[in-house]
């Protein structure tokens, strides 16, 4: 099966072709400018490819309610020109194939659960710690949507007593994203994360916030595995700090092997590497194709 994948990001749109096993055959990258210009390149790329289905993992927030008049729109983004943009509608104008549409992090969660670090599990979380913090969830084999879609990057966390940084979230100040995203690290310490690599204090504080978030996700959703990616997690020494933080915070309350003895297999980096976003979109294409074929 020939599947088309679109990783729609605020900086770039990555488009590619792959198959139902998550193998990416080719890919291109298009800078995100205006919707008209960006989508013209996207449509041109797929025009002659004759894909059986398309999948789109998009930056958000997006409207995922199929009964809504604005289903498939990017909704209240601060990103110029893209506010209330009908991304799915534009694709449907050009391609009469099943098109799966979801958040970028939900796509990544589905991709990791099909082919990556959570393969074989019917539940997992995928968290990205980058320019923002986003989390996608697979639960009982399905992506979690609900009223809109979960926004687990903006949960409240307990401030460290010695941390006087106001927080960088324009909506909430010191929510998780406001305290622990890449831009939050840069604003707090006056340097980019990559330049702070050897400063243990930075990463202990980062892990302090991330561990709280993971504890909350574990208590609310009970995921069978947690995959954490994004630019900030390139600091690999964060993983043991975060794992230890989670074990300490849970304090023996969750009596499960994953937490008690196998935490390094429970909280893990992504397995799909540079293709994680595209594989996620392929997974959405595959899912939509299957749904349409059986309905
Ligand atoms: P995006 O979230 O925009 O898709 P990334 O996941 O690459 O992109 O996240 C970008 C953020 O991650 C920036 O704030 C950047 O400073 C930070 N970052 C990127 N690489 C590293 C690194 N090696 N160490 C620490 N922080 C990093
Ligand atoms: Zn926030």
Tab-separated table of C-alpha atoms and ligand atoms in Angstrom:
chain	number	residue	atom	x	y	z
A	1	UNK	CA	0.000	0.000	0.000
A	2	UNK	CA	1.271	3.459	-0.861
A	3	UNK	CA	0.627	5.963	1.879
A	4	UNK	CA	1.266	9.708	1.997
A	5	UNK	CA	2.367	11.396	5.218
A	6	UNK	CA	2.396	15.047	6.232
A	7	UNK	CA	4.091	16.258	9.378
A	8	UNK	CA	2.656	19.761	9.585
A	9	UNK	CA	4.835	21.882	11.855
A	10	UNK	CA	5.092	25.562	12.651
A	11	UNK	CA	8.572	25.762	11.092
A	12	UNK	CA	8.359	23.176	8.345
A	13	UNK	CA	6.015	20.739	6.675
A	14	UNK	CA	7.667	17.376	6.078
A	15	UNK	CA	5.921	15.330	3.394
A	16	UNK	CA	6.746	11.764	2.529
A	17	UNK	CA	5.691	8.477	1.005
A	18	UNK	CA	5.734	5.212	2.867
A	19	UNK	CA	3.912	1.957	3.401
A	20	UNK	CA	1.693	0.207	5.940
A	21	UNK	CA	4.752	-1.115	7.797
A	22	UNK	CA	5.914	2.389	8.640
A	23	UNK	CA	8.748	2.352	6.123
A	24	UNK	CA	9.465	5.801	4.734
A	25	UNK	CA	10.512	5.619	1.082
A	26	UNK	CA	11.056	9.299	0.345
A	27	UNK	CA	10.584	12.666	2.017
A	28	UNK	CA	10.841	16.390	1.383
A	29	UNK	CA	10.791	19.404	3.674
A	30	UNK	CA	8.838	22.573	2.911
A	31	UNK	CA	9.262	25.745	5.006
A	32	UNK	CA	6.045	26.863	6.707
A	33	UNK	CA	5.172	30.264	5.257
A	34	UNK	CA	1.607	31.317	4.414
A	35	UNK	CA	-0.990	28.549	4.175
A	36	UNK	CA	-1.521	29.270	0.449
A	37	UNK	CA	2.142	28.972	-0.475
A	38	UNK	CA	2.911	26.062	1.852
A	39	UNK	CA	-0.096	24.035	0.743
A	40	UNK	CA	0.656	24.682	-2.930
A	41	UNK	CA	3.993	22.901	-2.447
A	42	UNK	CA	2.327	20.098	-0.489
A	43	UNK	CA	-0.318	19.528	-3.164
A	44	UNK	CA	2.298	19.639	-5.944
A	45	UNK	CA	4.360	17.018	-4.141
A	46	UNK	CA	1.523	14.514	-3.770
A	47	UNK	CA	-0.219	15.252	-7.088
A	48	UNK	CA	1.420	12.522	-9.153
A	49	UNK	CA	2.101	10.079	-6.309
A	50	UNK	CA	-1.233	8.220	-6.437
A	51	UNK	CA	-1.346	7.392	-2.735
A	52	UNK	CA	-4.085	5.138	-1.303
A	53	UNK	CA	-4.505	7.334	1.762
A	54	UNK	CA	-3.008	10.401	3.415
A	55	UNK	CA	-2.216	11.090	7.065
A	56	UNK	CA	-1.624	14.478	8.650
A	57	UNK	CA	-0.085	15.052	12.079
A	58	UNK	CA	-0.519	18.762	12.677
A	59	UNK	CA	0.591	21.486	15.037
A	60	UNK	CA	-2.380	22.816	16.899
A	61	UNK	CA	-4.705	23.332	18.426
A	62	UNK	CA	-6.820	21.555	15.835
A	63	UNK	CA	-10.505	20.676	15.626
A	64	UNK	CA	-10.829	16.874	15.684
A	65	UNK	CA	-14.581	16.656	16.232
A	66	UNK	CA	-15.921	15.074	13.038
A	67	UNK	CA	-19.379	16.531	13.699
A	68	UNK	CA	-18.046	20.078	13.946
A	69	UNK	CA	-18.302	22.635	11.117
A	70	UNK	CA	-14.621	23.388	11.583
A	71	UNK	CA	-13.412	19.755	11.688
A	72	UNK	CA	-9.883	19.576	10.309
A	73	UNK	CA	-9.108	23.246	10.984
A	74	UNK	CA	-6.088	24.584	12.780
A	75	UNK	CA	-7.987	26.730	15.281
A	76	UNK	CA	-6.666	29.299	17.765
A	77	UNK	CA	-2.949	29.239	16.934
A	78	UNK	CA	-0.912	32.381	17.534
A	79	UNK	CA	1.000	31.468	14.375
A	80	UNK	CA	0.385	34.212	11.865
A	81	UNK	CA	-1.948	33.394	8.918
A	82	UNK	CA	-2.799	29.905	10.219
A	83	UNK	CA	-5.480	30.881	12.715
A	84	UNK	CA	-8.773	29.163	11.705
A	85	UNK	CA	-7.195	27.574	8.645
A	86	UNK	CA	-9.011	24.666	6.992
A	87	UNK	CA	-6.019	22.375	6.475
A	88	UNK	CA	-7.983	19.166	5.957
A	89	UNK	CA	-10.489	20.902	3.654
A	90	UNK	CA	-7.706	22.145	1.408
A	91	UNK	CA	-6.296	18.621	1.074
A	92	UNK	CA	-9.751	17.153	0.413
A	93	UNK	CA	-10.176	19.552	-2.508
A	94	UNK	CA	-7.221	17.921	-4.242
A	95	UNK	CA	-7.156	14.303	-3.059
A	96	UNK	CA	-10.159	11.959	-3.090
A	97	UNK	CA	-8.606	9.380	-0.766
A	98	UNK	CA	-9.109	8.688	2.955
A	99	UNK	CA	-7.272	11.373	4.953
A	100	UNK	CA	-6.428	10.784	8.620
A	101	UNK	CA	-5.994	13.953	10.632
A	102	UNK	CA	-4.781	14.391	14.199
A	103	UNK	CA	-2.362	16.321	16.385
A	104	UNK	CA	1.357	15.877	15.796
A	105	UNK	CA	1.786	14.255	19.201
A	106	UNK	CA	-1.156	11.900	18.781
A	107	UNK	CA	0.324	10.878	15.432
A	108	UNK	CA	3.682	10.221	17.083
A	109	UNK	CA	2.010	8.225	19.862
A	110	UNK	CA	0.253	6.032	17.285
A	111	UNK	CA	3.447	5.602	15.250
A	112	UNK	CA	5.481	4.599	18.312
A	113	UNK	CA	2.763	2.175	19.398
A	114	UNK	CA	2.621	0.502	15.971
A	115	UNK	CA	6.283	0.404	15.000
A	116	UNK	CA	8.434	2.053	17.649
A	117	UNK	CA	9.242	2.214	21.328
A	118	UNK	CA	5.767	1.113	22.437
A	119	UNK	CA	5.303	-1.581	19.793
A	120	UNK	CA	2.824	-4.242	20.773
A	121	UNK	CA	1.300	-2.202	23.599
A	122	UNK	CA	-2.293	-0.983	23.462
A	123	UNK	CA	-1.500	2.084	25.522
A	124	UNK	CA	1.285	4.619	25.613
A	125	UNK	CA	2.047	8.296	25.909
A	126	UNK	CA	4.239	10.277	23.571
A	127	UNK	CA	5.566	13.524	24.997
A	128	UNK	CA	7.640	16.097	23.157
A	129	UNK	CA	9.730	18.611	25.051
A	130	UNK	CA	10.768	21.176	22.464
A	131	UNK	CA	9.557	24.644	21.509
A	132	UNK	CA	6.408	23.644	23.330
A	133	UNK	CA	5.415	20.638	25.385
A	134	UNK	CA	2.799	18.349	23.879
A	135	UNK	CA	1.558	14.914	24.776
A	136	UNK	CA	-0.349	12.366	22.706
A	137	UNK	CA	-2.033	9.327	24.160
A	138	UNK	CA	-3.051	5.897	22.953
A	139	UNK	CA	-5.426	4.190	25.357
A	140	UNK	CA	-6.995	0.773	24.816
A	141	UNK	CA	-5.667	0.819	21.279
A	142	UNK	CA	-7.190	4.178	20.374
A	143	UNK	CA	-5.978	7.749	20.250
A	144	UNK	CA	-7.475	9.835	23.036
A	145	UNK	CA	-9.522	12.827	21.851
A	146	UNK	CA	-12.439	13.739	24.079
A	147	UNK	CA	-14.037	17.171	23.897
A	148	UNK	CA	-11.195	18.714	21.909
A	149	UNK	CA	-7.931	16.922	22.484
A	150	UNK	CA	-5.866	16.641	25.634
A	151	UNK	CA	-3.414	19.493	26.240
A	152	UNK	CA	-1.215	17.792	28.776
A	153	UNK	CA	1.694	20.183	28.199
A	154	UNK	CA	-0.170	22.905	30.067
A	155	UNK	CA	-0.876	21.163	33.345
A	156	UNK	CA	0.032	22.888	36.580
A	157	UNK	CA	3.178	21.837	38.375
A	158	UNK	CA	4.506	22.607	41.834
A	159	UNK	CA	7.132	25.344	41.656
A	160	UNK	CA	10.602	24.587	43.035
A	161	UNK	CA	11.210	26.758	46.104
A	162	UNK	CA	14.411	28.184	44.631
A	163	UNK	CA	12.994	28.820	41.163
A	164	UNK	CA	11.894	32.425	40.702
A	165	UNK	CA	11.380	32.291	36.947
A	166	UNK	CA	7.897	33.655	36.132
A	167	UNK	CA	7.273	31.082	33.393
A	168	UNK	CA	6.994	31.586	29.655
A	169	UNK	CA	3.498	30.347	28.769
A	170	UNK	CA	1.499	33.276	27.357
A	171	UNK	CA	-1.692	31.749	28.758
A	172	UNK	CA	-0.666	30.386	32.156
A	173	UNK	CA	2.800	31.664	32.989
A	174	UNK	CA	4.165	28.840	35.110
A	175	UNK	CA	2.363	25.792	33.723
A	176	UNK	CA	4.546	22.830	32.697
A	177	UNK	CA	5.288	24.267	29.242
A	178	UNK	CA	5.960	27.661	30.801
A	179	UNK	CA	8.539	26.147	33.156
A	180	UNK	CA	10.144	23.336	31.178
A	181	UNK	CA	9.960	23.931	27.387
A	182	UNK	CA	13.112	24.786	25.403
A	183	UNK	CA	12.255	28.514	25.345
A	184	UNK	CA	11.548	28.403	29.126
A	185	UNK	CA	15.027	26.975	29.748
A	186	UNK	CA	16.554	29.666	27.556
A	187	UNK	CA	14.600	32.486	29.227
A	188	UNK	CA	15.394	31.262	32.748
A	189	UNK	CA	19.119	30.690	32.298
A	190	UNK	CA	19.890	33.192	29.529
A	191	UNK	CA	21.370	30.508	27.259
A	192	UNK	CA	20.023	27.808	24.989
A	193	UNK	CA	19.677	24.313	26.419
A	194	UNK	CA	22.404	22.948	24.191
A	195	UNK	CA	24.884	25.457	25.683
A	196	UNK	CA	23.935	24.409	29.208
A	197	UNK	CA	24.665	20.721	28.687
A	198	UNK	CA	27.224	20.408	31.499
A	199	UNK	CA	25.281	22.449	34.061
A	200	UNK	CA	23.708	19.826	36.318
A	201	UNK	CA	21.537	22.361	38.151
A	202	UNK	CA	19.671	23.111	34.906
A	203	UNK	CA	18.788	19.500	34.260
A	204	UNK	CA	17.899	18.680	37.844
A	205	UNK	CA	15.367	21.492	37.766
A	206	UNK	CA	14.117	20.395	34.344
A	207	UNK	CA	13.667	16.835	35.610
A	208	UNK	CA	11.932	18.173	38.741
A	209	UNK	CA	9.142	19.562	36.540
A	210	UNK	CA	9.013	16.760	33.963
A	211	UNK	CA	8.828	14.090	36.679
A	212	UNK	CA	5.832	15.803	38.277
A	213	UNK	CA	4.061	15.858	34.940
A	214	UNK	CA	4.775	12.180	34.297
A	215	UNK	CA	3.578	11.250	37.764
A	216	UNK	CA	0.296	12.999	37.035
A	217	UNK	CA	-0.078	11.310	33.651
A	218	UNK	CA	0.651	7.917	35.222
A	219	UNK	CA	-1.984	8.497	37.893
A	220	UNK	CA	-4.618	9.737	35.442
A	221	UNK	CA	-4.109	7.523	32.386
A	222	UNK	CA	-1.983	4.618	33.592
A	223	UNK	CA	-0.066	4.339	30.298
A	224	UNK	CA	1.853	1.124	29.651
A	225	UNK	CA	4.872	3.054	28.356
A	226	UNK	CA	5.974	6.691	28.176
A	227	UNK	CA	8.034	7.843	25.209
A	228	UNK	CA	9.715	11.251	25.460
A	229	UNK	CA	11.192	13.060	22.468
A	230	UNK	CA	11.810	16.622	21.278
A	231	UNK	CA	14.906	18.810	21.160
A	232	UNK	CA	15.370	19.206	24.925
A	233	UNK	CA	15.469	15.424	25.422
A	234	UNK	CA	18.615	15.300	23.290
A	235	UNK	CA	20.184	15.911	26.707
A	236	UNK	CA	20.216	12.182	27.357
A	237	UNK	CA	21.285	12.567	30.988
A	238	UNK	CA	17.780	13.922	31.587
A	239	UNK	CA	16.319	10.428	31.281
A	240	UNK	CA	17.805	8.957	34.484
A	241	UNK	CA	17.011	12.181	36.350
A	242	UNK	CA	13.383	12.075	35.204
A	243	UNK	CA	13.029	8.354	35.945
A	244	UNK	CA	14.407	8.800	39.469
A	245	UNK	CA	12.124	11.768	40.027
A	246	UNK	CA	9.063	9.760	38.999
A	247	UNK	CA	9.956	6.832	41.279
A	248	UNK	CA	10.522	9.183	44.215
A	249	UNK	CA	7.294	11.097	43.670
A	250	UNK	CA	5.191	7.956	43.311
A	251	UNK	CA	6.815	6.765	46.531
A	252	UNK	CA	5.723	3.148	46.247
A	253	UNK	CA	2.086	3.974	45.600
A	254	UNK	CA	1.979	2.367	42.141
A	255	UNK	CA	2.923	-1.252	42.789
A	256	UNK	CA	3.842	-2.301	39.296
A	257	UNK	CA	6.999	-3.841	37.838
A	258	UNK	CA	7.330	-0.963	35.368
A	259	UNK	CA	7.798	1.517	38.169
A	260	UNK	CA	9.412	-0.700	40.811
A	261	UNK	CA	12.025	-2.558	38.751
A	262	UNK	CA	11.893	-1.567	35.089
A	263	UNK	CA	11.648	2.179	35.041
A	264	UNK	CA	14.383	2.435	32.370
A	265	UNK	CA	12.191	0.331	30.069
A	266	UNK	CA	9.060	2.262	31.033
A	267	UNK	CA	10.189	5.847	30.376
A	268	UNK	CA	12.111	5.750	27.104
A	269	UNK	CA	13.275	7.817	24.131
A	270	UNK	CA	11.478	7.405	20.780
A	271	UNK	CA	12.482	4.522	18.559
A	272	UNK	CA	11.557	6.005	15.195
A	273	UNK	CA	14.320	8.622	15.202
A	274	UNK	CA	14.209	11.315	12.548
A	275	UNK	CA	11.195	9.679	10.932
A	276	UNK	CA	9.039	9.789	14.077
A	277	UNK	CA	6.772	12.575	12.817
A	278	UNK	CA	6.394	11.091	9.349
A	279	UNK	CA	5.811	7.580	10.700
A	280	UNK	CA	3.108	9.029	12.920
A	281	UNK	CA	1.407	10.546	9.897
A	282	UNK	CA	1.782	7.229	8.028
A	283	UNK	CA	0.095	5.527	10.967
A	284	UNK	CA	-2.820	7.969	10.682
A	285	UNK	CA	-3.061	7.282	6.935
A	286	UNK	CA	-3.077	3.529	7.548
A	287	UNK	CA	-5.718	3.862	10.267
A	288	UNK	CA	-7.990	6.015	8.104
A	289	UNK	CA	-7.609	3.668	5.140
A	290	UNK	CA	-8.638	0.712	7.305
A	291	UNK	CA	-11.617	2.586	8.777
A	292	UNK	CA	-12.889	3.669	5.337
A	293	UNK	CA	-12.405	0.210	3.854
A	294	UNK	CA	-14.407	-1.511	6.570
A	295	UNK	CA	-17.197	1.091	6.868
B	1	LIG	P1	9.965	21.840	17.739
B	1	LIG	O1	9.452	21.673	19.128
B	1	LIG	O2	9.883	23.257	17.270
B	1	LIG	O3	9.418	20.863	16.765
B	1	LIG	P2	12.463	20.737	18.732
B	1	LIG	O4	11.806	19.527	19.264
B	1	LIG	O5	13.798	20.582	18.058
B	1	LIG	O6	11.543	21.537	17.726
B	1	LIG	O7	12.645	21.724	19.955
B	1	LIG	C1	13.325	22.939	19.872
B	1	LIG	C2	13.734	23.374	21.277
B	1	LIG	O8	14.606	22.391	21.822
B	1	LIG	C3	14.483	24.697	21.318
B	1	LIG	O9	14.021	25.473	22.403
B	1	LIG	C4	15.936	24.271	21.522
B	1	LIG	O10	16.673	25.229	22.281
B	1	LIG	C5	15.807	22.972	22.269
B	1	LIG	N1	16.912	22.064	21.921
B	1	LIG	C6	17.211	21.598	20.688
B	1	LIG	N2	18.305	20.807	20.719
B	1	LIG	C7	18.697	20.767	22.016
B	1	LIG	C8	19.748	20.108	22.718
B	1	LIG	N3	20.635	19.350	22.085
B	1	LIG	N4	19.826	20.273	24.056
B	1	LIG	C9	18.939	21.035	24.706
B	1	LIG	N5	17.938	21.692	24.120
B	1	LIG	C10	17.804	21.563	22.786
B	2	LIG	ZN1	0.347	26.960	29.527
